[in-house]
Coordinates of C-alpha atoms in Angstrom, one line a residue:
M1 CA 0.0 0.0 0.0
A2 CA 1.5 3.3 -1.1
N3 CA 2.2 5.9 1.5
G4 CA 0.4 9.2 1.2
P5 CA 2.1 12.6 1.1
A6 CA 4.1 13.5 4.1
P7 CA 2.2 15.9 6.5
A8 CA 3.1 19.5 6.4
P9 CA 5.1 20.9 9.4
P10 CA 3.0 22.1 12.3
R11 CA 3.6 25.8 11.7
E12 CA 2.5 25.5 8.1
R13 CA -0.6 23.5 9.0
S14 CA -1.4 26.2 11.6
L15 CA -1.1 29.0 9.0
R16 CA -3.2 27.1 6.5
S17 CA -6.0 26.9 9.0
R18 CA -6.0 30.7 9.8
P19 CA -7.9 33.3 7.9
L20 CA -5.8 36.1 6.4
V21 CA -6.9 38.6 9.1
R22 CA -5.8 36.4 11.9
A23 CA -2.4 35.9 10.2
V24 CA -1.6 39.6 10.0
A25 CA -3.5 40.8 13.1
P26 CA -0.5 40.7 15.5
G27 CA 1.6 42.8 13.2
L28 CA -1.2 45.3 12.6
V29 CA -1.7 45.6 16.4
L30 CA 2.0 46.5 16.8
V31 CA 1.9 49.0 13.9
A32 CA -1.1 50.7 15.5
L33 CA 0.4 50.6 19.0
G34 CA 3.7 52.1 17.9
L35 CA 2.0 54.8 15.8
V36 CA -0.4 55.8 18.6
V37 CA 2.5 56.1 21.1
F38 CA 4.5 58.0 18.6
A39 CA 1.6 60.4 17.8
G40 CA 1.2 61.1 21.5
L41 CA 4.9 62.0 21.9
L42 CA 4.9 64.1 18.7
D43 CA 1.9 66.1 20.0
A44 CA 3.7 66.6 23.3
V45 CA 6.8 67.8 21.5
R46 CA 4.8 70.2 19.4
E47 CA 2.8 71.6 22.3
Q48 CA 5.8 71.4 24.7
D49 CA 3.7 69.7 27.4
D50 CA 3.0 66.3 28.9
L51 CA 6.1 64.2 28.9
T52 CA 8.3 66.9 27.5
T53 CA 8.2 68.6 30.9
V54 CA 10.7 66.1 32.2
D55 CA 13.0 66.3 29.2
R56 CA 15.3 68.9 30.6
P57 CA 15.3 67.6 34.2
V58 CA 16.3 64.1 33.0
L59 CA 19.0 65.5 30.7
T60 CA 20.4 67.7 33.5
W61 CA 20.3 64.9 36.0
L62 CA 22.3 62.6 33.7
V63 CA 24.8 65.2 32.7
D64 CA 25.5 66.1 36.3
R65 CA 26.4 62.5 37.0
R66 CA 29.0 62.0 34.2
G67 CA 32.1 60.1 35.1
P68 CA 35.1 59.1 33.0
G69 CA 34.5 55.3 33.1
L70 CA 30.8 55.3 32.2
T71 CA 31.4 58.1 29.7
A72 CA 34.0 56.0 27.9
V73 CA 31.7 53.0 27.7
L74 CA 28.7 55.0 26.5
E75 CA 30.8 56.8 23.9
V76 CA 31.7 53.4 22.4
I77 CA 28.1 52.3 22.4
T78 CA 26.9 55.5 20.7
F79 CA 29.6 55.2 18.1
V80 CA 28.8 51.5 17.3
S81 CA 25.1 52.3 17.0
G82 CA 25.7 55.3 14.8
P83 CA 25.4 55.8 11.0
T84 CA 29.1 55.0 10.4
V85 CA 29.3 51.5 12.0
L86 CA 25.8 50.1 12.3
P87 CA 25.0 49.9 8.5
V88 CA 28.3 48.0 8.0
L89 CA 27.4 45.6 10.8
V90 CA 24.0 45.0 9.4
A91 CA 25.3 44.4 5.8
V92 CA 27.9 42.0 7.0
A93 CA 25.4 40.1 9.2
A94 CA 22.9 39.8 6.4
V95 CA 25.5 38.4 4.0
V96 CA 26.8 35.9 6.6
W97 CA 23.2 34.9 7.4
A98 CA 22.3 34.4 3.7
V99 CA 25.4 32.4 3.0
A100 CA 25.4 30.3 6.2
R101 CA 21.7 29.5 6.1
H102 CA 21.3 29.4 2.3
E103 CA 18.3 31.7 2.3
R104 CA 17.5 35.2 1.1
W105 CA 14.1 36.1 2.5
R106 CA 14.9 36.8 6.1
P107 CA 18.2 38.6 5.6
A108 CA 16.6 40.7 2.9
L109 CA 13.7 41.5 5.1
L110 CA 16.1 42.7 7.9
V111 CA 18.0 44.9 5.5
A112 CA 14.7 46.3 4.1
A113 CA 13.5 47.1 7.7
M114 CA 16.8 48.9 8.5
L115 CA 16.5 51.0 5.3
G116 CA 12.9 51.8 6.0
S117 CA 13.6 52.9 9.6
T118 CA 16.5 55.1 8.3
A119 CA 14.2 56.7 5.8
L120 CA 11.5 57.1 8.4
S121 CA 14.0 58.8 10.8
L122 CA 15.2 61.2 8.3
A123 CA 11.7 62.1 7.1
V124 CA 10.4 62.7 10.7
K125 CA 13.5 64.7 11.6
G126 CA 13.0 67.0 8.6
L127 CA 9.2 67.5 9.2
V128 CA 9.4 68.1 13.0
D129 CA 12.8 69.9 13.0
R130 CA 13.2 69.9 16.7
P131 CA 16.4 71.6 18.0
R132 CA 19.0 69.5 19.8
P133 CA 19.7 70.0 23.5
P134 CA 21.9 73.0 24.3
E135 CA 25.5 72.6 23.2
D136 CA 26.7 73.1 26.8
T137 CA 25.0 69.8 27.7
M138 CA 26.7 67.8 24.9
L139 CA 29.8 65.9 25.7
V140 CA 31.3 67.3 22.5
P141 CA 29.6 70.6 21.8
G142 CA 28.4 70.9 18.2
A143 CA 29.0 67.2 17.5
E144 CA 25.4 66.7 16.4
S145 CA 23.8 69.3 14.1
T146 CA 20.8 67.4 12.7
A147 CA 17.3 67.7 14.1
S148 CA 16.7 65.9 17.5
F149 CA 13.4 64.1 17.1
P150 CA 13.6 61.1 16.9
S151 CA 16.9 59.6 17.8
G152 CA 18.3 57.8 14.8
H153 CA 20.8 55.8 16.9
T154 CA 17.9 54.5 19.1
L155 CA 15.6 53.8 16.2
G156 CA 18.2 51.9 14.2
T157 CA 19.3 49.8 17.2
A158 CA 15.7 49.1 18.3
T159 CA 14.7 48.1 14.7
L160 CA 17.7 45.8 14.3
L161 CA 17.2 44.0 17.6
L162 CA 13.4 43.7 17.4
V163 CA 13.3 42.6 13.8
T164 CA 16.2 40.1 14.2
A165 CA 14.6 38.7 17.3
Y166 CA 11.3 38.2 15.5
L167 CA 12.9 36.7 12.4
T168 CA 15.0 34.3 14.5
T169 CA 12.5 33.2 17.0
S170 CA 9.4 33.0 14.8
R171 CA 10.7 29.9 13.0
H172 CA 11.2 28.0 16.3
D173 CA 9.2 27.3 19.4
S174 CA 12.0 27.7 21.9
A175 CA 10.9 29.5 25.0
R176 CA 14.6 30.0 26.1
G177 CA 15.4 31.6 22.7
V178 CA 12.5 34.0 23.0
V179 CA 13.4 35.0 26.5
G180 CA 17.0 35.4 25.6
W181 CA 16.3 37.6 22.6
A182 CA 13.8 39.6 24.7
L183 CA 16.3 40.4 27.4
G184 CA 19.1 41.1 24.9
T185 CA 16.8 43.5 23.0
V186 CA 15.7 45.4 26.1
V187 CA 19.3 45.7 27.4
G188 CA 20.6 46.8 24.0
V189 CA 17.9 49.4 23.4
V190 CA 18.2 50.8 26.9
L191 CA 22.0 51.1 26.6
V192 CA 21.9 53.0 23.3
A193 CA 19.0 55.2 24.5
L194 CA 20.9 56.0 27.7
S195 CA 24.1 56.8 25.7
R196 CA 22.2 59.4 23.7
L197 CA 20.7 61.0 26.8
Y198 CA 23.8 60.7 29.0
L199 CA 26.1 62.3 26.3
G200 CA 23.6 65.2 25.9
Y201 CA 22.6 64.6 22.3
H202 CA 18.9 63.9 22.8
F203 CA 15.9 64.4 25.0
L204 CA 14.0 61.6 26.7
T205 CA 11.0 62.0 24.3
D206 CA 13.4 61.7 21.3
V207 CA 14.5 58.2 22.3
L208 CA 11.0 57.1 23.4
A209 CA 9.6 58.2 20.0
S210 CA 12.3 56.1 18.3
I211 CA 11.3 53.0 20.3
A212 CA 7.7 53.5 19.3
L213 CA 8.6 53.8 15.6
A214 CA 10.7 50.7 15.9
V215 CA 7.7 48.8 17.3
A216 CA 5.7 50.0 14.3
V217 CA 8.4 48.8 11.9
L218 CA 8.5 45.4 13.6
G219 CA 4.7 45.2 13.1
A220 CA 5.1 46.0 9.4
V221 CA 7.8 43.3 9.1
M222 CA 5.5 40.8 10.8
V223 CA 2.7 41.5 8.4
V224 CA 5.0 41.1 5.3
D225 CA 6.6 38.0 6.7
R226 CA 3.4 36.2 7.6
L227 CA 1.8 37.0 4.3
H228 CA 4.9 35.5 2.7
L229 CA 4.5 32.4 4.8
L230 CA 0.9 32.1 3.9
R231 CA 1.7 32.3 0.2
R232 CA 4.5 29.7 0.7
S233 CA 2.2 27.4 2.6
A234 CA -0.6 27.7 -0.1
T235 CA 1.9 26.5 -2.8
A236 CA 2.8 23.5 -0.6
P237 CA 6.6 23.6 -0.5
P238 CA 8.5 20.3 0.0
P239 CA 7.8 19.0 3.5
G240 CA 11.5 18.6 4.2
D241 CA 12.5 22.1 3.2
P242 CA 14.5 23.4 6.3
H243 CA 14.4 27.0 5.1
V244 CA 10.7 28.0 4.9
G245 CA 10.7 31.7 4.3

């Protein structure tokens, strides 16, 4: 008696059983959440009320507590997360990922997310045109001359960590991996955001707005990726394919 076709992997069977709206709903929720929080922060910045009232006290408190050791560490973090180093790291990581795993979709999606977040940062900076903190609070006065809202360093880092965490853990059901990525993402984002505040280059609302936008970018990535998985599952790829997506 001939054996029937091998059953599809559990994740594919799950996706096949879900309507389209259920497949993309988690991503859409994150997009909406990120944009709502960002809109609230933008309104506060424009009206100079609400959370912006603590911008200068937080900045002053951190600047007053600078020390040589922590300053050196946070200078390195802000340099690595900046526009000179971070794009190179992302490009190298994407190439290594594509070659090592013999796949294109997830590395390409990560690069697209980073390019999108960069474009989003530049667009919002140009439209809002918020002045930077006073030069006398900057570690290196005049080192940053672009608009302050949002923080490009924080947006880029948060996007990189959030999207990488999703693309890595969404293909596996390892609770340990999810927890590890979650903790690493929180620590990484907090360190970069802290470096921008501590060194005097941004206000608190700048970095919070960046995190909100990164959550929205993550949501968009989830929608695109899950639509891709639905399309792949509909065309019934070989059951033994180790690189779905």
